[in-house]
Coordinates of C-alpha atoms and ligand atoms in Angstrom, one line a residue:
X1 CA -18.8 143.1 122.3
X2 CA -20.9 142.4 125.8
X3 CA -19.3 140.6 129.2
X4 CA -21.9 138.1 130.5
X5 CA -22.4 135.7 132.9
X6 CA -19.2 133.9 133.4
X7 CA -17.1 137.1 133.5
X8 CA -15.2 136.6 129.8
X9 CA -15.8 138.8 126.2
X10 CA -19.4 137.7 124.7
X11 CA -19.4 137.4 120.9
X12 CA -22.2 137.4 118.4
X13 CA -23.7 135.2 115.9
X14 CA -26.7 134.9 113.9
X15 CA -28.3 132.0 112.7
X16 CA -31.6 131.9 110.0
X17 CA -33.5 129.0 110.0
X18 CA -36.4 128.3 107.5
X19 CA -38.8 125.3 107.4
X20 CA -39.1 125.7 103.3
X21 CA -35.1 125.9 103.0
X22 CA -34.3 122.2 102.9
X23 CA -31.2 120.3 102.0
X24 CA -32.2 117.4 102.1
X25 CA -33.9 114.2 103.9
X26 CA -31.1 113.0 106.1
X27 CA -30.5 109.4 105.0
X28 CA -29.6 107.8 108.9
X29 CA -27.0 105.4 107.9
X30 CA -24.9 108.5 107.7
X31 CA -24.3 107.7 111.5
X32 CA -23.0 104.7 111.4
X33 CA -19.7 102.8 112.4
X34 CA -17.3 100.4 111.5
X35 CA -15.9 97.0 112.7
X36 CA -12.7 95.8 111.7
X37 CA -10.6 92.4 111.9
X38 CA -8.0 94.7 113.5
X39 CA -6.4 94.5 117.2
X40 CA -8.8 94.5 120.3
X41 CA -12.0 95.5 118.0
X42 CA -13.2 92.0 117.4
X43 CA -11.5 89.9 120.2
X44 CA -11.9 91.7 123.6
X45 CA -14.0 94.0 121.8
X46 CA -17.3 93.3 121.1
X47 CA -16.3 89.6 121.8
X48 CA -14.7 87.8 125.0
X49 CA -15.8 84.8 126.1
X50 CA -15.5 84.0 129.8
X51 CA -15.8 88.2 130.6
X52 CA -18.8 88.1 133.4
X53 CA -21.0 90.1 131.0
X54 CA -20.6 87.9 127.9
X55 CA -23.8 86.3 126.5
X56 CA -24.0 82.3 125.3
X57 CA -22.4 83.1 122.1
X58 CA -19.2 85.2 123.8
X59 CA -20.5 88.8 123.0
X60 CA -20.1 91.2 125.7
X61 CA -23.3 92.8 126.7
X62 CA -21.6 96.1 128.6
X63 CA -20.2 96.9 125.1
X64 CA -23.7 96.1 122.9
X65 CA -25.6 98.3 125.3
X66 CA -23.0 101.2 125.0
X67 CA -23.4 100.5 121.1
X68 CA -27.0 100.7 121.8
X69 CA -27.0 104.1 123.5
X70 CA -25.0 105.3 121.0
X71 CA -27.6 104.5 118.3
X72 CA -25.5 103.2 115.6
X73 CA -27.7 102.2 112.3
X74 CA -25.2 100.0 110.3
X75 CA -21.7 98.6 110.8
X76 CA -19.1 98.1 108.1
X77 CA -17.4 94.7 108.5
X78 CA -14.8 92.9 108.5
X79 CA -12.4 95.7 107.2
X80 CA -10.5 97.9 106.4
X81 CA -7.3 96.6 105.3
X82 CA -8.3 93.2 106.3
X83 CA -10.6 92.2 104.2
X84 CA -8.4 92.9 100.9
X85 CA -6.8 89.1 102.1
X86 CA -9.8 87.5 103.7
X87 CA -11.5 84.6 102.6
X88 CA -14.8 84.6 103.6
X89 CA -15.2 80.9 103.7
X90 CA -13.0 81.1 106.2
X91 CA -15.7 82.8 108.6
X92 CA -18.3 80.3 108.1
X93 CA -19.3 76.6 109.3
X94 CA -18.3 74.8 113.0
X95 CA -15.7 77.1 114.6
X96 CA -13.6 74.3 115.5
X97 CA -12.7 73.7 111.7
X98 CA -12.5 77.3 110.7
X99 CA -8.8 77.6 109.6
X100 CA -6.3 80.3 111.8
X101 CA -4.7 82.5 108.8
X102 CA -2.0 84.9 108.7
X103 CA -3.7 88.5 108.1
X104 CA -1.2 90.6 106.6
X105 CA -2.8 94.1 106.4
X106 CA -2.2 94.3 110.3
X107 CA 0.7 91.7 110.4
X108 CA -1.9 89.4 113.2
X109 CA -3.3 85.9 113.3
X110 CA -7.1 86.1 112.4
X111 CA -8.8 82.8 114.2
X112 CA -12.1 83.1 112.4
X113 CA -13.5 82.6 116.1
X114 CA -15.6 85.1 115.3
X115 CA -17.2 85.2 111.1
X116 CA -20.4 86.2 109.0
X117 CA -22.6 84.3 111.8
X118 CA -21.5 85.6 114.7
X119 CA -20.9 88.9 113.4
X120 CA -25.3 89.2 112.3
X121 CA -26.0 87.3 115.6
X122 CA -24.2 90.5 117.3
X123 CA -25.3 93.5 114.9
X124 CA -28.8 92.1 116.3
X125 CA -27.7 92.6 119.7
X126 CA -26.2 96.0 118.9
X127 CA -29.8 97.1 117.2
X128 CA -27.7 97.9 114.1
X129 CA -27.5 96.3 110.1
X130 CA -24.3 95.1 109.1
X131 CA -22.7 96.8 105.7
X132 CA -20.4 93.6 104.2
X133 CA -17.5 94.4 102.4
X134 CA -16.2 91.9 100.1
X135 CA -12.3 91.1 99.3
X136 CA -11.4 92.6 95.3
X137 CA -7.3 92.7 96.4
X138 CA -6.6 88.9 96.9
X139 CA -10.0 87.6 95.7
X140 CA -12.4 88.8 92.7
X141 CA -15.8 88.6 91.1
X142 CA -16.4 84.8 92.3
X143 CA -16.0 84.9 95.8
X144 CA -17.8 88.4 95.8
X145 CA -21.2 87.1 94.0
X146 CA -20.9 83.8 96.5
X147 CA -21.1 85.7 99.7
X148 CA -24.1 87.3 97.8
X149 CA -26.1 84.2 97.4
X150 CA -24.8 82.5 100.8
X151 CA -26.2 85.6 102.9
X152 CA -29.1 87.2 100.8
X153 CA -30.4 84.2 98.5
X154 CA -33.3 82.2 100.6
X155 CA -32.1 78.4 100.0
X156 CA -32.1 75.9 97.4
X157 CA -28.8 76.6 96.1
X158 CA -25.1 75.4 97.2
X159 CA -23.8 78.3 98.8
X160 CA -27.6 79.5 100.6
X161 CA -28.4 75.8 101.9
X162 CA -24.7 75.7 103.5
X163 CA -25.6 78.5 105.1
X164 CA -28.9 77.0 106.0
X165 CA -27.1 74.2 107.2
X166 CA -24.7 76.2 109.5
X167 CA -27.8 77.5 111.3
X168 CA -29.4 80.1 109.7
X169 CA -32.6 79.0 107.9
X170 CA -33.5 82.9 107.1
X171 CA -31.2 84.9 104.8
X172 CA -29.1 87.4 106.5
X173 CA -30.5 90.4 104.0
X174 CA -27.6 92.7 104.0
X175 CA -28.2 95.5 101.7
X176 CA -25.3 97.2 101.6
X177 CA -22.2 96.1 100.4
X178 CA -18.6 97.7 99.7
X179 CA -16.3 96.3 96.2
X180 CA -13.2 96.2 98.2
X181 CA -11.4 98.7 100.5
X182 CA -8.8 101.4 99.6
X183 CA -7.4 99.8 96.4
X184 CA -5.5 102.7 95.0
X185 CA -3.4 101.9 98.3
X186 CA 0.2 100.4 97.9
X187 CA -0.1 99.1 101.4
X188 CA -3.7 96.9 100.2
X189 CA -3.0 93.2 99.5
X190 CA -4.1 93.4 95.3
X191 CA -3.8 97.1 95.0
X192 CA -4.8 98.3 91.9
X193 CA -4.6 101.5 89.1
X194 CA -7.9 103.0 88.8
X195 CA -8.9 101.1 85.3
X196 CA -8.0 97.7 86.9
X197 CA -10.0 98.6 89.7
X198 CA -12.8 100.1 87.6
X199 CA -13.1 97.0 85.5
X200 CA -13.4 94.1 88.5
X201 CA -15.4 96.4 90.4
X202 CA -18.0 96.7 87.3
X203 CA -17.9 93.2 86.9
X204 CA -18.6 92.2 90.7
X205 CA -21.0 94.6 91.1
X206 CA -22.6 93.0 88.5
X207 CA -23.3 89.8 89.3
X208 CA -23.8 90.9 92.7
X209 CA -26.7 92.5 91.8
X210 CA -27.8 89.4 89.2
X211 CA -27.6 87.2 92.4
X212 CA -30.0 90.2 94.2
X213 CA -30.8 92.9 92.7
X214 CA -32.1 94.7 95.9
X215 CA -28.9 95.2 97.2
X216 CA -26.5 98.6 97.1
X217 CA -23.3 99.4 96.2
X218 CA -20.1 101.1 97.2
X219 CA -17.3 101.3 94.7
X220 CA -13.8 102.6 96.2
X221 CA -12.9 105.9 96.1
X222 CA -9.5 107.5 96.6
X223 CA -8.2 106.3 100.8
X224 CA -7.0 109.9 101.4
X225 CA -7.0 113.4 99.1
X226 CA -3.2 113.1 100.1
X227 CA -2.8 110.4 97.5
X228 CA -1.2 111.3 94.1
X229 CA -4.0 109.6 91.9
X230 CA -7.0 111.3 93.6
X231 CA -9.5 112.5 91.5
X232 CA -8.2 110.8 88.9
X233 CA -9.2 107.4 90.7
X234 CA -12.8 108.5 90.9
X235 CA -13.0 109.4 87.5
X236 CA -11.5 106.8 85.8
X237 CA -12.7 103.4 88.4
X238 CA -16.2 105.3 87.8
X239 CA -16.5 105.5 83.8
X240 CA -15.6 101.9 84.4
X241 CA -18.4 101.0 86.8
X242 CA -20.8 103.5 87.0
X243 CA -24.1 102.0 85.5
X244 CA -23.3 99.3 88.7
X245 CA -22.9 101.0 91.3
X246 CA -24.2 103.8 93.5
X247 CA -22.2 105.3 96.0
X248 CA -18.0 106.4 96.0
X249 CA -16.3 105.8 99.1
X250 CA -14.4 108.8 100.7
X251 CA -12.1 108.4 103.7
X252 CA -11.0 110.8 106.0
X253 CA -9.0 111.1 109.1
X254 CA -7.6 114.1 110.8
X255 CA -4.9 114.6 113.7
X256 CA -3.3 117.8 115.6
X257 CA 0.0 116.4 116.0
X258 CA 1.8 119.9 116.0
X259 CA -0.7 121.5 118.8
X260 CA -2.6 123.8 117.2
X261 CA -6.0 123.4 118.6
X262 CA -7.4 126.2 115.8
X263 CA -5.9 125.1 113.4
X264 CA -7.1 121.3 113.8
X265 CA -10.7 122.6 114.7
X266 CA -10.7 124.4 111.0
X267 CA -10.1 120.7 109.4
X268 CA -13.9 120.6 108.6
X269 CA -13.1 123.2 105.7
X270 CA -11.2 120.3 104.0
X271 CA -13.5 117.9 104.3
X272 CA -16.3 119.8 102.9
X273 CA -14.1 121.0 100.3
X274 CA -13.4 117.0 99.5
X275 CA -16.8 116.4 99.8
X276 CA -18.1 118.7 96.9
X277 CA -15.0 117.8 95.3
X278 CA -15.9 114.0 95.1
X279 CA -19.7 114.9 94.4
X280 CA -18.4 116.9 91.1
X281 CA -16.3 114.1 90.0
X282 CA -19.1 111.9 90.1
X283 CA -21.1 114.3 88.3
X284 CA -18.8 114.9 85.8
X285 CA -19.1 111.5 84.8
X286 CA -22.3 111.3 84.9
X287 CA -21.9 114.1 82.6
X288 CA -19.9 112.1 80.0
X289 CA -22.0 109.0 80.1
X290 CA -25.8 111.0 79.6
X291 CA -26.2 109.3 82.6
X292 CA -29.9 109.8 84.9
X293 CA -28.8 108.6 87.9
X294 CA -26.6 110.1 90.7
X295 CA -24.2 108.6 92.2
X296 CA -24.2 109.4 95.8
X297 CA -21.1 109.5 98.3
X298 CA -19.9 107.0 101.6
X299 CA -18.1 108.8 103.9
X300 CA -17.7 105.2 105.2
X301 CA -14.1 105.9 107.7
X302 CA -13.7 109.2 109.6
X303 CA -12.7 110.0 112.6
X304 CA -9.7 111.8 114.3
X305 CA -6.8 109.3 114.2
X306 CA -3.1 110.4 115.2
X307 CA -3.0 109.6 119.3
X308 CA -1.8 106.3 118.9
X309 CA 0.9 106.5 115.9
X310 CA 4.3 106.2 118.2
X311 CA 2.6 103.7 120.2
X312 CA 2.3 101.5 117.0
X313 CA 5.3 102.1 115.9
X314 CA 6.4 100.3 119.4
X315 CA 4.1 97.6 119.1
X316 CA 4.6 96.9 115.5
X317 CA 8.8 96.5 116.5
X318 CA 7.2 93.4 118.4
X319 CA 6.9 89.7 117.0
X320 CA 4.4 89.7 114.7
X321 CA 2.0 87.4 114.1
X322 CA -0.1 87.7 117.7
X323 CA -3.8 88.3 118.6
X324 CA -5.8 91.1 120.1
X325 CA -3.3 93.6 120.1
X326 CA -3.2 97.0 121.4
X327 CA -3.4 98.5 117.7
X328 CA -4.5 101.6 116.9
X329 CA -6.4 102.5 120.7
X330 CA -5.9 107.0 120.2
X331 CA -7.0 107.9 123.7
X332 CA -9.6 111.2 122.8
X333 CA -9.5 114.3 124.3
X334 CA -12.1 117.1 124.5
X335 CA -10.8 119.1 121.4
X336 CA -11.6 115.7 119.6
X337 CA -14.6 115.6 120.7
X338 CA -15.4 118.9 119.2
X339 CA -13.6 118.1 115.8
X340 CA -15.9 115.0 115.5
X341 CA -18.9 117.5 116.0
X342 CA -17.8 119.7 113.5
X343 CA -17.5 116.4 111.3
X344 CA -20.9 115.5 111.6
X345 CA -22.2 119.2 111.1
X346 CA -20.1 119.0 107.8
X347 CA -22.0 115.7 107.2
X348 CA -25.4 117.1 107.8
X349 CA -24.9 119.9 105.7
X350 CA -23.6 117.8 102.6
X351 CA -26.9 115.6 103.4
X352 CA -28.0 115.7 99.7
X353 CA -25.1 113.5 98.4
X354 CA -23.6 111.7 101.9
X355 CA -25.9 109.1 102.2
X356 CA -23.5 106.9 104.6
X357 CA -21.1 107.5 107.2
X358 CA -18.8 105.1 109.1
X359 CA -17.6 106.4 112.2
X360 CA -14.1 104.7 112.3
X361 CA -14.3 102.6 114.4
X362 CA -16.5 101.3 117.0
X363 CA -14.7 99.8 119.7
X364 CA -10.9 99.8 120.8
X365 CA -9.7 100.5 117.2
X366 CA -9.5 105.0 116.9
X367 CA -12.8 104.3 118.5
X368 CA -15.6 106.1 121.0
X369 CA -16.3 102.7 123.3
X370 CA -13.1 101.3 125.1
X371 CA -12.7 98.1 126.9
X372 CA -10.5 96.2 129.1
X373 CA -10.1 92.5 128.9
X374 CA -11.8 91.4 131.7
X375 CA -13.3 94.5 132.6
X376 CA -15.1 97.4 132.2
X377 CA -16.3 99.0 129.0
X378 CA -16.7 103.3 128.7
X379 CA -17.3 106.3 126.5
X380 CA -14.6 108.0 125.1
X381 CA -15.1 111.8 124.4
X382 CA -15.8 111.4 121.4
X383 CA -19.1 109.1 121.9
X384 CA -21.1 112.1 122.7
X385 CA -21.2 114.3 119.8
X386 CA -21.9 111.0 118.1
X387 CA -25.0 110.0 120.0
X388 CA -26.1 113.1 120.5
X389 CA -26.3 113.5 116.2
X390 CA -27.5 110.2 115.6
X391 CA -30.2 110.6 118.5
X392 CA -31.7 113.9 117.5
X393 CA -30.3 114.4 114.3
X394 CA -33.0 112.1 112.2
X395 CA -35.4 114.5 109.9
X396 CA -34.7 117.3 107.2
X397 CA -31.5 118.7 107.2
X398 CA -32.2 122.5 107.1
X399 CA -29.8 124.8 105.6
X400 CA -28.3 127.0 108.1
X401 CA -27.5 130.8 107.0
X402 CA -24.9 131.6 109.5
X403 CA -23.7 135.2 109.8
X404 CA -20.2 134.5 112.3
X405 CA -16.8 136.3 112.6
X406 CA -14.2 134.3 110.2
X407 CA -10.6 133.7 111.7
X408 CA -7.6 132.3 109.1
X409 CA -5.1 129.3 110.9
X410 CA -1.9 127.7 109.5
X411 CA -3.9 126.2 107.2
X412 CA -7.3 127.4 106.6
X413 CA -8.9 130.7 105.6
X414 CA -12.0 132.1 106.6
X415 CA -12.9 130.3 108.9
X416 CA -16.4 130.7 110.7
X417 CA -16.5 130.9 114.7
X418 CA -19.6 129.5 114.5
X419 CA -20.7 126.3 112.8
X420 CA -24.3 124.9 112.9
X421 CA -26.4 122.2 111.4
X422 CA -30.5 121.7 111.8
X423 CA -32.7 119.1 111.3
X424 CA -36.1 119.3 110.7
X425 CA -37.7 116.3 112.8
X426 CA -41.0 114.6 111.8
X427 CA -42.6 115.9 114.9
X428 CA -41.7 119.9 113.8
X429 CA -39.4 119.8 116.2
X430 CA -35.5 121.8 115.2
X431 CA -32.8 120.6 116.8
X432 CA -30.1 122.9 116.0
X433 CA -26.2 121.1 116.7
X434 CA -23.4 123.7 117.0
X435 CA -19.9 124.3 117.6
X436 CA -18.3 127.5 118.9
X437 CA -14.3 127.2 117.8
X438 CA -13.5 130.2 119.8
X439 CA -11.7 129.3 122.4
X440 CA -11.9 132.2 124.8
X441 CA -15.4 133.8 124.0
X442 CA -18.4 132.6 124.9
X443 CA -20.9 133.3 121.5
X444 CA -24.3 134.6 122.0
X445 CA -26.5 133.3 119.1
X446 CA -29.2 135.0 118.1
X447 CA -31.5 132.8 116.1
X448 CA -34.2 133.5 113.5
X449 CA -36.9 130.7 113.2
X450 CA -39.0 133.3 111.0
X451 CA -41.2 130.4 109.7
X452 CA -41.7 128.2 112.4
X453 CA -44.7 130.0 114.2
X454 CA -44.4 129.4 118.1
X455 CA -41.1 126.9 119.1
X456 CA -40.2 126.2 122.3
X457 CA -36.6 125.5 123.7
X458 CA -37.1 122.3 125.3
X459 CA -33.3 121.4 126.1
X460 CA -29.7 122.7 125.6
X461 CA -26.8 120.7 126.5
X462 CA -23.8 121.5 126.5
X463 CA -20.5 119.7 126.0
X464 CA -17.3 121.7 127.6
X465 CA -14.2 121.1 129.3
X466 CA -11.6 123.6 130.5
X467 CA -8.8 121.4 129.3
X468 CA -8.7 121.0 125.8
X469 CA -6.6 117.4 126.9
X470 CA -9.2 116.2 129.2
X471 CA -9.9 112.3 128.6
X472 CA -12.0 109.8 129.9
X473 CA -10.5 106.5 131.8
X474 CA -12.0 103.8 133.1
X475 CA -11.5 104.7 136.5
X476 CA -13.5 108.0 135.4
X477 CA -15.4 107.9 132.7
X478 CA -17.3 110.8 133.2
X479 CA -14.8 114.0 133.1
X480 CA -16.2 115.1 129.4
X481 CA -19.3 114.3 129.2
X482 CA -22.9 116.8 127.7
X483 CA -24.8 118.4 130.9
X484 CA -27.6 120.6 130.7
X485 CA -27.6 123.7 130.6
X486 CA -31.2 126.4 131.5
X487 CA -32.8 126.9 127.8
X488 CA -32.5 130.9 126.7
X489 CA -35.6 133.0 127.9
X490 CA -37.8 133.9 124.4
X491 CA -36.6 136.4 123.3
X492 CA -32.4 136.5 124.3
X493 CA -29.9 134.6 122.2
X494 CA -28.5 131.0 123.1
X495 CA -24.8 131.5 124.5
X496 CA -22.8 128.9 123.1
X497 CA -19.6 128.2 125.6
X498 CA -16.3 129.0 124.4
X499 CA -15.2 126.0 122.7
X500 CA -18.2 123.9 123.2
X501 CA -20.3 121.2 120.9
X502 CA -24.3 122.3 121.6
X503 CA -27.6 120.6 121.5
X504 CA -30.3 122.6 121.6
X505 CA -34.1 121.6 120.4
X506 CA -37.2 123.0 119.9
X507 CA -40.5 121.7 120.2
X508 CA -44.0 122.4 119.6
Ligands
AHR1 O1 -9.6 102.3 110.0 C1 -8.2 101.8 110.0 C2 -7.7 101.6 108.6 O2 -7.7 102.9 107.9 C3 -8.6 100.8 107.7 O3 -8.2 99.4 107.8 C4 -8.2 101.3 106.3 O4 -9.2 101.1 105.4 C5 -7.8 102.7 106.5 O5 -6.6 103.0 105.9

């Protein structure tokens, strides 16, 4: 061990990099988000009427540029829980007649103010594709191949010239499309046993793709590991419906509600351990069925999610039945922040079978962009890890050899000090993201680029707080953020700050 620069115990770390070593091409909906019929995500959300930055059609344009900056791809909608009782019918045609329905997932009155319409209008705005779920709890395989032919099919028909006639002459072209949400849930409106589930999602995805046979397909996995019937779920729904369809969902969400920072920063062990899990599962039955093609896997919710628990209990003692409700708003800190960056280097190195990811969600709802009604809209701590991936993080993603010390926790063994994922960019550039979970030592990483010829460190940022509990508030929105950092001298390993998320790229 070394002392260095700021006067604390310097660690070491190794990191091989080769250009041949590939995992895979990253595919880059695998950083994108999620919008939900739930509290403030919708209505004072992305949407308020009457705020001084709203456009013509009510959208707020201080939340669509932070969406913008954030680089989001796609955007699941309209849930969640939600849509396991939503009619879409409901969402479409003069907003005046549009009908104001109990929604009983989050015990709220959905007004339909804002529908399919509004919500494409938007994802334009945002610079993002929408990713449409459709309702198999309360609804089935009619309603699912209708929405079908009134977004994707081009006119001529009942359901694509009444969406012609609501205004949109050009079909909306989603490609991507979710059979439902969660249904091995007790809490989901129309919950289901795996078989049942199986069967109606075979049989929508089926005539889904009859009405458009460009489109793609996520069929439910398990909502949590936790539950009683996972793996069992993805086996059975999938010999139901696996000619149909081509991704599993997985959802994830982890918390740190006993204060045990290491312990929490070690959950990325699970999910990569669910991860492979899931991928087996689906390769056993491809197995079984002499199958050719893979399925491949949407990690379509993750997030950290645990902040805002008691304060839901509270709000949900209230009347129900209201509108735009506080539900569901965790406040992040920094050690989030560095959870979700370990999240997304857990994505990147599972980039041969996570083809999507849904950062859940977007905005208000366990979410990195925060508003006030009325006025201002900032980045939570958790934005940054996010934007930083999804900026640099398009390419190959390069398998990492990483030689680290290895701590155990509560509940995890071996786990590294150092995590680190690469990508390849089409330019040759490497942009290497990494996390250092110690959190006393500073980590100085010495890396190997033996194949790359001549790169040059062209930035390294840097995101660090003192306080693992530091937040960002509207009044200042700035107290976690990434700063830069001087790029190592060729030649000296790159320190990576005691419990810090990294950027650092290479160039040409
Ligand atoms: O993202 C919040 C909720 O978490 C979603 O509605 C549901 O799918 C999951 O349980």
């Amino acid at each position: 061990m070394t002392f260095f620069g700021r006067g604390i115990a310097m660690k070491n770390a190794r990191l091989i990099l080769d250009k041949d070593y590939v995992i895979s091409e990253i595919d880059k909906r695998v950083y994108g988000s999620f919008i939900e019929h739930l509290g403030r995500a919708v209505y004072t959300g992305i949407y308020e009427p009457g705020h001084p930055t709203a456009d013509q059609l009510g959208f707020r344009e201080d939340v669509a540029a932070l969406v913008r900056k954030l680089n989001v791809p796609i955007v699941r909608y309209p849930g969640g829980n939600f849509v396991s009782g939503f009619n879409w019918e409901d969402s479409v045609g003069p907003v005046k007649d549009r009908p104001r329905r109990l929604d009983l997932a989050w015990k709220t009155t959905e007004t339909n103010e804002v529908g399919l319409h509004e919500f494409v209008e938007w994802a334009k705005k945002a610079n993002t594709d929408v990713m449409y779920a459709v309702n198999l709890g309360t609804r089935g395989v009619d309603a699912a191949r209708n929405v079908v032919e009134y977004a994707n099919h081009k006119g001529g028909t009942y359901w694509s010239d009444l969406r012609v006639k609501n205004g949109a002459k050009d079909p909306f072209d989603i490609k991507l499309w979710c059979l439902g949400n969660e249904m091995d849930g007790p809490w989901q409106m129309g919950s289901k046993t795996a078989y049942e589930y199986g069967r109606i999602a075979n049989e929508a995805a089926k005539v889904m793709k009859w009405v458009d046979d460009s489109i793609e397909l996520v069929a439910c996995g398990s909502s949590s590991t936790t539950m009683p019937t996972f793996g069992e779920w993805e086996y059975t729904m999938l010999t139901e419906c696996y000619s149909n369809v081509d991704y599993v969902s997985l959802h994830r969400y982890y918390g740190n509600p006993h204060n045990d920072t290491r312990d929490f920063l070690a959950s990325t062990m699970d999910l990569d351990d669910f991860i492979k899990t899931v991928a087996s599962i689906c390769d056993a039955v491809k197995g079984k069925k002499h199958a050719k093609k893979r399925i491949n896997l949407s990690l379509d919710e993750w997030n950290v999610w645990y902040h805002s628990n008691e304060q839901d209990k509270e709000i949900n003692k209230r009347e129900p039945w209201g509108t735009a409700l506080p539900l569901l708003e965790d406040i992040y800190n920094f050690e989030d922040a560095l959870l979700v960056g370990l999240m997304l280097i857990t994505i990147l190195r599972n980039a041969d079978r996570v083809k999507i990811g849904c950062l859940a969600q977007l905005v208000n709802v366990i979410a990195p962009i925060m508003t006030r009604p009325g006025g201002g809209a900032w980045a939570q701590t958790i934005f940054y890890p996010m934007m930083d991936a999804s900026t640099f993080g398009r390419g190959k993603s390069l398998l990492p050899q990483i030689t680290s010390e290895k701590s155990d926790t509560k509940h995890y063994s071996d786990v590294p000090m150092v995590d680190a994922a690469a990508v390849l960019g089409e330019d040759g550039s490497v942009t290497i993201f990494a996390v250092n979970r110690d959190l006393e030592n500073d980590v100085a990483l010495d890396c190997d680029l033996r194949s790359f010829g001549t790169l040059k460190p062209a930035f390294h940022t840097v995101l660090h707080h003192d306080d693992m509990k530091a937040v960002n508030t509207e009044a200042n929105p700035d107290v976690v953020k990434p700063v830069q950092v001087p790029v190592a001298k060729e030649g000296e390993p790159i320190v990576l700050p005691a419990a810090s998320w990294n950027v650092i790229r290479l160039t040409k």
